[in-house]
Amino acid sequence: MRTKLHTVAAVLAGCSGTSTAAPGSPGPLRIGAIPDQDPEVLQRQFGTVADSLAAALGLDTGYRPVTDYAAAVSLFRTGDLDLVWFGGLTGVQARLQTRGAVPIAQRDIDEEFHSVFVVNTATGLAPADDLRPLAGLRFTYGSETSTSGRLMPAYHLREAGVDPEGFPGGPGFSGSHDATIALVASGTYQAGVLNEQVWRSRSEGGEVDPAVTAYARTPAYHDYHWLLGPGAVERFGDDLAGRLTGWFTGLSADDPDDAEVLELFGAGSFIPTEAANYRQIEEIGRDLGLVS
């Protein structure tokens, strides 16, 4: 029965020009990721994962970049991407739209992830826990469906009494964390919010303009994770999720090749995860109208 399903899938894919796999072949494991950083950074990061995963598990594997967050969710739903690195919100959206999708791993740092509010120094604001002074500033989020660049910051702004959509002229949406830093540095926006990991990495690398400074940090939440689609399990076997989880969680900083992958992800290790970890994100997403 499985062979027939694979043959039909290969014929359909061939008609649309999306695959060159031979009839009966499972084809490649197609890896994707939300485009939350500069494309060159993502190409190196996920190209390395694809190569390492292919060598370790003997799978034909390749990274396919996408144009935006919505495209990552859509291509996962249609089966054009098999294994995707999603943020918390996009992972929830993709899983709810794709019956049989399963989270397989997250980084150790994703158990307690944070967002950082940043301001242009011309605002005169010093670091504080009070988000209310941000209300009168020109403000930008990252992508509209970013967990760390929109969802959780909007939630905490509202909890602090700030209308998350009520900034002068309405909030901006930069599209990525790197773009948020650049827009606040230029003064196009006086303040913004982004992924703490990207902020820390760019700051430590001396890549942040001195005109931008950290203002506040959100409480912790679960965020990024790998989500596996049901089509890949049909093609590669029921043990695929376990094999992938085993590979990710088995990466060791003591092994040079493994260490390269972990460093690219800013992680000490990968750990198993499950859908229940993202229940808070799903609830907040529904409340803010970002999950239906």
PDB file of C-alpha atoms in Angstrom, residues 34-268:
ATOM      1  CA  ILE A  34      10.976  30.868   8.822  1.00  0.00           C
ATOM      2  CA  PRO A  35      13.082  33.716   7.345  1.00  0.00           C
ATOM      3  CA  ASP A  36      13.704  35.568  10.591  1.00  0.00           C
ATOM      4  CA  GLN A  37      17.285  36.651   9.831  1.00  0.00           C
ATOM      5  CA  ASP A  38      19.398  37.685   6.851  1.00  0.00           C
ATOM      6  CA  PRO A  39      19.202  35.118   4.000  1.00  0.00           C
ATOM      7  CA  GLU A  40      22.968  34.490   4.026  1.00  0.00           C
ATOM      8  CA  VAL A  41      22.838  33.598   7.719  1.00  0.00           C
ATOM      9  CA  LEU A  42      19.927  31.227   7.130  1.00  0.00           C
ATOM     10  CA  GLN A  43      21.579  29.577   4.116  1.00  0.00           C
ATOM     11  CA  ARG A  44      24.671  28.736   6.123  1.00  0.00           C
ATOM     12  CA  GLN A  45      22.694  27.623   9.173  1.00  0.00           C
ATOM     13  CA  PHE A  46      20.205  25.341   7.468  1.00  0.00           C
ATOM     14  CA  GLY A  47      22.490  24.225   4.664  1.00  0.00           C
ATOM     15  CA  THR A  48      24.820  22.913   7.370  1.00  0.00           C
ATOM     16  CA  VAL A  49      21.928  21.124   9.095  1.00  0.00           C
ATOM     17  CA  ALA A  50      20.838  19.516   5.819  1.00  0.00           C
ATOM     18  CA  ASP A  51      24.355  18.291   5.037  1.00  0.00           C
ATOM     19  CA  SER A  52      24.962  16.976   8.559  1.00  0.00           C
ATOM     20  CA  LEU A  53      21.579  15.277   8.756  1.00  0.00           C
ATOM     21  CA  ALA A  54      22.048  13.648   5.351  1.00  0.00           C
ATOM     22  CA  ALA A  55      25.448  12.252   6.355  1.00  0.00           C
ATOM     23  CA  ALA A  56      24.260  10.983   9.737  1.00  0.00           C
ATOM     24  CA  LEU A  57      20.978   9.347   8.684  1.00  0.00           C
ATOM     25  CA  GLY A  58      21.706   8.505   5.056  1.00  0.00           C
ATOM     26  CA  LEU A  59      18.818  10.625   3.767  1.00  0.00           C
ATOM     27  CA  ASP A  60      18.690  12.724   0.625  1.00  0.00           C
ATOM     28  CA  THR A  61      18.218  16.087   2.313  1.00  0.00           C
ATOM     29  CA  GLY A  62      18.156  19.683   1.141  1.00  0.00           C
ATOM     30  CA  TYR A  63      17.337  23.162   2.436  1.00  0.00           C
ATOM     31  CA  ARG A  64      14.736  25.230   0.586  1.00  0.00           C
ATOM     32  CA  PRO A  65      14.550  28.935   1.520  1.00  0.00           C
ATOM     33  CA  VAL A  66      11.156  30.654   1.651  1.00  0.00           C
ATOM     34  CA  THR A  67      10.103  34.251   1.145  1.00  0.00           C
ATOM     35  CA  ASP A  68       8.189  34.922   4.367  1.00  0.00           C
ATOM     36  CA  TYR A  69       6.648  33.357   7.459  1.00  0.00           C
ATOM     37  CA  ALA A  70       3.290  32.693   5.790  1.00  0.00           C
ATOM     38  CA  ALA A  71       5.019  30.837   2.939  1.00  0.00           C
ATOM     39  CA  ALA A  72       6.749  28.513   5.415  1.00  0.00           C
ATOM     40  CA  VAL A  73       3.375  27.600   6.970  1.00  0.00           C
ATOM     41  CA  SER A  74       1.702  27.195   3.572  1.00  0.00           C
ATOM     42  CA  LEU A  75       4.448  25.027   2.052  1.00  0.00           C
ATOM     43  CA  PHE A  76       4.474  22.827   5.139  1.00  0.00           C
ATOM     44  CA  ARG A  77       0.704  22.395   4.922  1.00  0.00           C
ATOM     45  CA  THR A  78       0.868  21.383   1.246  1.00  0.00           C
ATOM     46  CA  GLY A  79       3.711  18.946   1.876  1.00  0.00           C
ATOM     47  CA  ASP A  80       6.278  20.898  -0.154  1.00  0.00           C
ATOM     48  CA  LEU A  81       8.372  21.213   3.011  1.00  0.00           C
ATOM     49  CA  ASP A  82       8.834  18.197   5.289  1.00  0.00           C
ATOM     50  CA  LEU A  83      10.814  19.441   8.271  1.00  0.00           C
ATOM     51  CA  VAL A  84      10.614  23.106   9.225  1.00  0.00           C
ATOM     52  CA  TRP A  85      12.237  25.267  11.869  1.00  0.00           C
ATOM     53  CA  PHE A  86       9.298  27.304  13.115  1.00  0.00           C
ATOM     54  CA  GLY A  87       8.848  29.899  15.804  1.00  0.00           C
ATOM     55  CA  GLY A  88       6.283  29.113  18.469  1.00  0.00           C
ATOM     56  CA  LEU A  89       3.361  30.837  16.723  1.00  0.00           C
ATOM     57  CA  THR A  90       4.083  29.664  13.179  1.00  0.00           C
ATOM     58  CA  GLY A  91       4.650  26.172  14.547  1.00  0.00           C
ATOM     59  CA  VAL A  92       1.210  26.237  16.165  1.00  0.00           C
ATOM     60  CA  GLN A  93      -0.366  27.578  12.969  1.00  0.00           C
ATOM     61  CA  ALA A  94       1.322  24.931  10.812  1.00  0.00           C
ATOM     62  CA  ARG A  95       0.476  22.075  13.182  1.00  0.00           C
ATOM     63  CA  LEU A  96      -3.182  23.043  13.458  1.00  0.00           C
ATOM     64  CA  GLN A  97      -3.420  23.234   9.659  1.00  0.00           C
ATOM     65  CA  THR A  98      -1.603  19.921   9.067  1.00  0.00           C
ATOM     66  CA  ARG A  99      -3.148  16.841  10.639  1.00  0.00           C
ATOM     67  CA  GLY A 100      -0.440  14.468  11.844  1.00  0.00           C
ATOM     68  CA  ALA A 101       2.341  17.067  12.158  1.00  0.00           C
ATOM     69  CA  VAL A 102       4.527  16.564  15.231  1.00  0.00           C
ATOM     70  CA  PRO A 103       7.103  18.721  17.066  1.00  0.00           C
ATOM     71  CA  ILE A 104      10.311  16.715  17.392  1.00  0.00           C
ATOM     72  CA  ALA A 105      12.941  18.922  19.038  1.00  0.00           C
ATOM     73  CA  GLN A 106      13.733  22.370  20.374  1.00  0.00           C
ATOM     74  CA  ARG A 107      16.911  24.002  21.620  1.00  0.00           C
ATOM     75  CA  ASP A 108      17.709  24.074  25.302  1.00  0.00           C
ATOM     76  CA  ILE A 109      17.293  27.872  25.195  1.00  0.00           C
ATOM     77  CA  ASP A 110      13.754  27.564  23.763  1.00  0.00           C
ATOM     78  CA  GLU A 111      12.410  26.311  27.092  1.00  0.00           C
ATOM     79  CA  GLU A 112      12.872  29.830  28.454  1.00  0.00           C
ATOM     80  CA  PHE A 113      13.061  32.213  25.541  1.00  0.00           C
ATOM     81  CA  HIS A 114      12.746  36.012  25.737  1.00  0.00           C
ATOM     82  CA  SER A 115      12.101  39.059  23.584  1.00  0.00           C
ATOM     83  CA  VAL A 116      14.012  42.323  23.986  1.00  0.00           C
ATOM     84  CA  PHE A 117      12.490  45.763  23.538  1.00  0.00           C
ATOM     85  CA  VAL A 118      15.036  48.178  22.083  1.00  0.00           C
ATOM     86  CA  VAL A 119      15.011  51.959  21.735  1.00  0.00           C
ATOM     87  CA  ASN A 120      16.956  54.603  19.883  1.00  0.00           C
ATOM     88  CA  THR A 121      19.165  56.462  22.370  1.00  0.00           C
ATOM     89  CA  ALA A 122      17.672  59.746  21.173  1.00  0.00           C
ATOM     90  CA  THR A 123      14.517  58.830  23.124  1.00  0.00           C
ATOM     91  CA  GLY A 124      16.466  59.320  26.338  1.00  0.00           C
ATOM     92  CA  LEU A 125      14.939  56.166  27.809  1.00  0.00           C
ATOM     93  CA  ALA A 126      17.072  54.170  30.236  1.00  0.00           C
ATOM     94  CA  PRO A 127      16.557  50.398  30.746  1.00  0.00           C
ATOM     95  CA  ALA A 128      13.443  49.720  32.839  1.00  0.00           C
ATOM     96  CA  ASP A 129      10.734  47.150  33.542  1.00  0.00           C
ATOM     97  CA  ASP A 130       7.924  49.600  32.724  1.00  0.00           C
ATOM     98  CA  LEU A 131       6.681  49.253  29.130  1.00  0.00           C
ATOM     99  CA  ARG A 132       4.288  52.214  29.317  1.00  0.00           C
ATOM    100  CA  PRO A 133       6.829  54.825  28.082  1.00  0.00           C
ATOM    101  CA  LEU A 134       6.904  52.975  24.760  1.00  0.00           C
ATOM    102  CA  ALA A 135       3.270  53.848  24.022  1.00  0.00           C
ATOM    103  CA  GLY A 136       4.041  57.264  22.552  1.00  0.00           C
ATOM    104  CA  LEU A 137       6.920  56.147  20.331  1.00  0.00           C
ATOM    105  CA  ARG A 138       7.055  55.103  16.684  1.00  0.00           C
ATOM    106  CA  PHE A 139       7.332  51.347  17.154  1.00  0.00           C
ATOM    107  CA  THR A 140       8.085  48.329  14.962  1.00  0.00           C
ATOM    108  CA  TYR A 141       7.559  44.623  15.450  1.00  0.00           C
ATOM    109  CA  GLY A 142       9.376  42.027  13.327  1.00  0.00           C
ATOM    110  CA  SER A 143       7.243  39.745  11.176  1.00  0.00           C
ATOM    111  CA  GLU A 144       3.489  39.908  11.735  1.00  0.00           C
ATOM    112  CA  THR A 145       3.480  36.238  12.819  1.00  0.00           C
ATOM    113  CA  SER A 146       6.764  36.189  14.724  1.00  0.00           C
ATOM    114  CA  THR A 147       6.496  34.790  18.252  1.00  0.00           C
ATOM    115  CA  SER A 148       9.414  36.744  19.683  1.00  0.00           C
ATOM    116  CA  GLY A 149       9.044  39.731  17.370  1.00  0.00           C
ATOM    117  CA  ARG A 150       5.278  40.242  17.664  1.00  0.00           C
ATOM    118  CA  LEU A 151       3.064  37.768  19.538  1.00  0.00           C
ATOM    119  CA  MET A 152       4.635  37.673  23.002  1.00  0.00           C
ATOM    120  CA  PRO A 153       5.702  41.345  22.994  1.00  0.00           C
ATOM    121  CA  ALA A 154       2.146  42.380  22.035  1.00  0.00           C
ATOM    122  CA  TYR A 155       0.781  40.248  24.852  1.00  0.00           C
ATOM    123  CA  HIS A 156       3.104  41.790  27.440  1.00  0.00           C
ATOM    124  CA  LEU A 157       2.481  45.309  26.161  1.00  0.00           C
ATOM    125  CA  ARG A 158      -1.239  44.781  26.624  1.00  0.00           C
ATOM    126  CA  GLU A 159      -0.669  43.333  30.094  1.00  0.00           C
ATOM    127  CA  ALA A 160       1.239  46.526  30.940  1.00  0.00           C
ATOM    128  CA  GLY A 161      -1.653  48.701  29.783  1.00  0.00           C
ATOM    129  CA  VAL A 162      -0.206  49.599  26.373  1.00  0.00           C
ATOM    130  CA  ASP A 163      -2.379  49.103  23.293  1.00  0.00           C
ATOM    131  CA  PRO A 164      -0.150  46.854  21.098  1.00  0.00           C
ATOM    132  CA  GLU A 165      -1.704  48.350  17.958  1.00  0.00           C
ATOM    133  CA  GLY A 166      -1.976  51.920  19.211  1.00  0.00           C
ATOM    134  CA  PHE A 167       1.465  53.341  18.495  1.00  0.00           C
ATOM    135  CA  PRO A 168       1.620  56.683  16.608  1.00  0.00           C
ATOM    136  CA  GLY A 169       0.849  55.929  12.964  1.00  0.00           C
ATOM    137  CA  GLY A 170       0.266  52.268  13.877  1.00  0.00           C
ATOM    138  CA  PRO A 171       3.029  49.706  14.480  1.00  0.00           C
ATOM    139  CA  GLY A 172       5.502  48.790  11.773  1.00  0.00           C
ATOM    140  CA  PHE A 173       6.455  45.262  10.727  1.00  0.00           C
ATOM    141  CA  SER A 174      10.103  45.063   9.720  1.00  0.00           C
ATOM    142  CA  GLY A 175       9.969  41.442   8.528  1.00  0.00           C
ATOM    143  CA  SER A 176      13.008  40.196  10.479  1.00  0.00           C
ATOM    144  CA  HIS A 177      14.936  40.750  13.695  1.00  0.00           C
ATOM    145  CA  ASP A 178      17.976  42.159  11.889  1.00  0.00           C
ATOM    146  CA  ALA A 179      15.748  44.627  10.049  1.00  0.00           C
ATOM    147  CA  THR A 180      14.213  45.773  13.345  1.00  0.00           C
ATOM    148  CA  ILE A 181      17.645  46.703  14.701  1.00  0.00           C
ATOM    149  CA  ALA A 182      18.475  48.591  11.511  1.00  0.00           C
ATOM    150  CA  LEU A 183      15.200  50.545  11.490  1.00  0.00           C
ATOM    151  CA  VAL A 184      15.559  51.610  15.119  1.00  0.00           C
ATOM    152  CA  ALA A 185      19.208  52.545  14.527  1.00  0.00           C
ATOM    153  CA  SER A 186      18.233  54.770  11.591  1.00  0.00           C
ATOM    154  CA  GLY A 187      15.500  56.504  13.575  1.00  0.00           C
ATOM    155  CA  THR A 188      12.798  55.339  11.177  1.00  0.00           C
ATOM    156  CA  TYR A 189      11.262  53.869  14.320  1.00  0.00           C
ATOM    157  CA  GLN A 190      12.091  55.028  17.825  1.00  0.00           C
ATOM    158  CA  ALA A 191      11.608  51.600  19.372  1.00  0.00           C
ATOM    159  CA  GLY A 192      11.087  47.969  18.429  1.00  0.00           C
ATOM    160  CA  VAL A 193      11.246  44.428  19.697  1.00  0.00           C
ATOM    161  CA  LEU A 194      13.140  41.334  18.655  1.00  0.00           C
ATOM    162  CA  ASN A 195      14.400  37.878  19.519  1.00  0.00           C
ATOM    163  CA  GLU A 196      16.823  38.029  22.462  1.00  0.00           C
ATOM    164  CA  GLN A 197      19.176  35.508  20.857  1.00  0.00           C
ATOM    165  CA  VAL A 198      19.631  37.660  17.744  1.00  0.00           C
ATOM    166  CA  TRP A 199      20.069  40.787  19.883  1.00  0.00           C
ATOM    167  CA  ARG A 200      22.718  39.116  22.021  1.00  0.00           C
ATOM    168  CA  SER A 201      24.533  37.627  19.018  1.00  0.00           C
ATOM    169  CA  ARG A 202      24.642  40.920  17.116  1.00  0.00           C
ATOM    170  CA  SER A 203      25.658  42.853  20.231  1.00  0.00           C
ATOM    171  CA  GLU A 204      28.484  40.464  21.107  1.00  0.00           C
ATOM    172  CA  GLY A 205      29.639  40.548  17.494  1.00  0.00           C
ATOM    173  CA  GLY A 206      29.840  44.350  17.517  1.00  0.00           C
ATOM    174  CA  GLU A 207      27.148  44.570  14.816  1.00  0.00           C
ATOM    175  CA  VAL A 208      24.688  46.830  16.673  1.00  0.00           C
ATOM    176  CA  ASP A 209      24.782  50.553  16.003  1.00  0.00           C
ATOM    177  CA  PRO A 210      25.491  52.464  19.261  1.00  0.00           C
ATOM    178  CA  ALA A 211      22.265  54.400  18.590  1.00  0.00           C
ATOM    179  CA  VAL A 212      20.294  51.314  19.670  1.00  0.00           C
ATOM    180  CA  THR A 213      20.089  50.115  23.259  1.00  0.00           C
ATOM    181  CA  ALA A 214      18.138  47.416  25.103  1.00  0.00           C
ATOM    182  CA  TYR A 215      15.220  48.777  27.118  1.00  0.00           C
ATOM    183  CA  ALA A 216      13.286  45.825  28.589  1.00  0.00           C
ATOM    184  CA  ARG A 217      13.018  42.041  28.465  1.00  0.00           C
ATOM    185  CA  THR A 218       9.879  39.891  28.491  1.00  0.00           C
ATOM    186  CA  PRO A 219       9.244  36.981  30.848  1.00  0.00           C
ATOM    187  CA  ALA A 220      10.168  33.532  29.504  1.00  0.00           C
ATOM    188  CA  TYR A 221       8.145  31.428  27.079  1.00  0.00           C
ATOM    189  CA  HIS A 222       8.612  28.377  24.798  1.00  0.00           C
ATOM    190  CA  ASP A 223       9.546  29.303  21.244  1.00  0.00           C
ATOM    191  CA  TYR A 224      11.412  27.794  18.276  1.00  0.00           C
ATOM    192  CA  HIS A 225      11.102  24.114  17.369  1.00  0.00           C
ATOM    193  CA  TRP A 226      11.381  21.598  14.543  1.00  0.00           C
ATOM    194  CA  LEU A 227       8.040  20.393  13.148  1.00  0.00           C
ATOM    195  CA  LEU A 228       7.796  17.226  11.031  1.00  0.00           C
ATOM    196  CA  GLY A 229       5.059  16.762   8.446  1.00  0.00           C
ATOM    197  CA  PRO A 230       3.010  13.578   7.967  1.00  0.00           C
ATOM    198  CA  GLY A 231       3.990  13.215   4.310  1.00  0.00           C
ATOM    199  CA  ALA A 232       7.617  12.665   5.259  1.00  0.00           C
ATOM    200  CA  VAL A 233       6.619   9.897   7.668  1.00  0.00           C
ATOM    201  CA  GLU A 234       4.622   8.216   4.897  1.00  0.00           C
ATOM    202  CA  ARG A 235       7.618   8.373   2.562  1.00  0.00           C
ATOM    203  CA  PHE A 236      10.448   7.526   4.947  1.00  0.00           C
ATOM    204  CA  GLY A 237       8.751   5.297   7.518  1.00  0.00           C
ATOM    205  CA  ASP A 238       7.076   5.464  10.906  1.00  0.00           C
ATOM    206  CA  ASP A 239      10.426   5.651  12.706  1.00  0.00           C
ATOM    207  CA  LEU A 240      11.414   8.941  11.044  1.00  0.00           C
ATOM    208  CA  ALA A 241      10.324  11.189  13.923  1.00  0.00           C
ATOM    209  CA  GLY A 242      12.279   9.088  16.400  1.00  0.00           C
ATOM    210  CA  ARG A 243      15.353   9.045  14.177  1.00  0.00           C
ATOM    211  CA  LEU A 244      15.288  12.813  13.760  1.00  0.00           C
ATOM    212  CA  THR A 245      14.703  13.478  17.455  1.00  0.00           C
ATOM    213  CA  GLY A 246      17.535  11.093  18.260  1.00  0.00           C
ATOM    214  CA  TRP A 247      19.901  12.889  15.896  1.00  0.00           C
ATOM    215  CA  PHE A 248      19.098  16.372  17.149  1.00  0.00           C
ATOM    216  CA  THR A 249      19.205  15.453  20.826  1.00  0.00           C
ATOM    217  CA  GLY A 250      22.369  13.440  20.276  1.00  0.00           C
ATOM    218  CA  LEU A 251      24.361  16.412  18.959  1.00  0.00           C
ATOM    219  CA  SER A 252      27.321  16.969  21.259  1.00  0.00           C
ATOM    220  CA  ALA A 253      29.453  20.047  21.747  1.00  0.00           C
ATOM    221  CA  ASP A 254      32.419  17.674  22.160  1.00  0.00           C
ATOM    222  CA  ASP A 255      32.171  16.647  18.493  1.00  0.00           C
ATOM    223  CA  PRO A 256      33.513  19.338  16.096  1.00  0.00           C
ATOM    224  CA  ASP A 257      30.863  18.733  13.416  1.00  0.00           C
ATOM    225  CA  ASP A 258      28.050  18.666  15.969  1.00  0.00           C
ATOM    226  CA  ALA A 259      29.464  21.720  17.675  1.00  0.00           C
ATOM    227  CA  GLU A 260      29.240  23.666  14.409  1.00  0.00           C
ATOM    228  CA  VAL A 261      25.499  22.953  14.169  1.00  0.00           C
ATOM    229  CA  LEU A 262      24.898  23.864  17.807  1.00  0.00           C
ATOM    230  CA  GLU A 263      26.886  27.081  17.455  1.00  0.00           C
ATOM    231  CA  LEU A 264      24.897  28.127  14.387  1.00  0.00           C
ATOM    232  CA  PHE A 265      21.723  27.713  16.438  1.00  0.00           C
ATOM    233  CA  GLY A 266      23.153  29.419  19.516  1.00  0.00           C
ATOM    234  CA  ALA A 267      22.352  26.314  21.547  1.00  0.00           C
ATOM    235  CA  GLY A 268      24.127  24.112  24.046  1.00  0.00           C
TER     236      GLY A 268
END
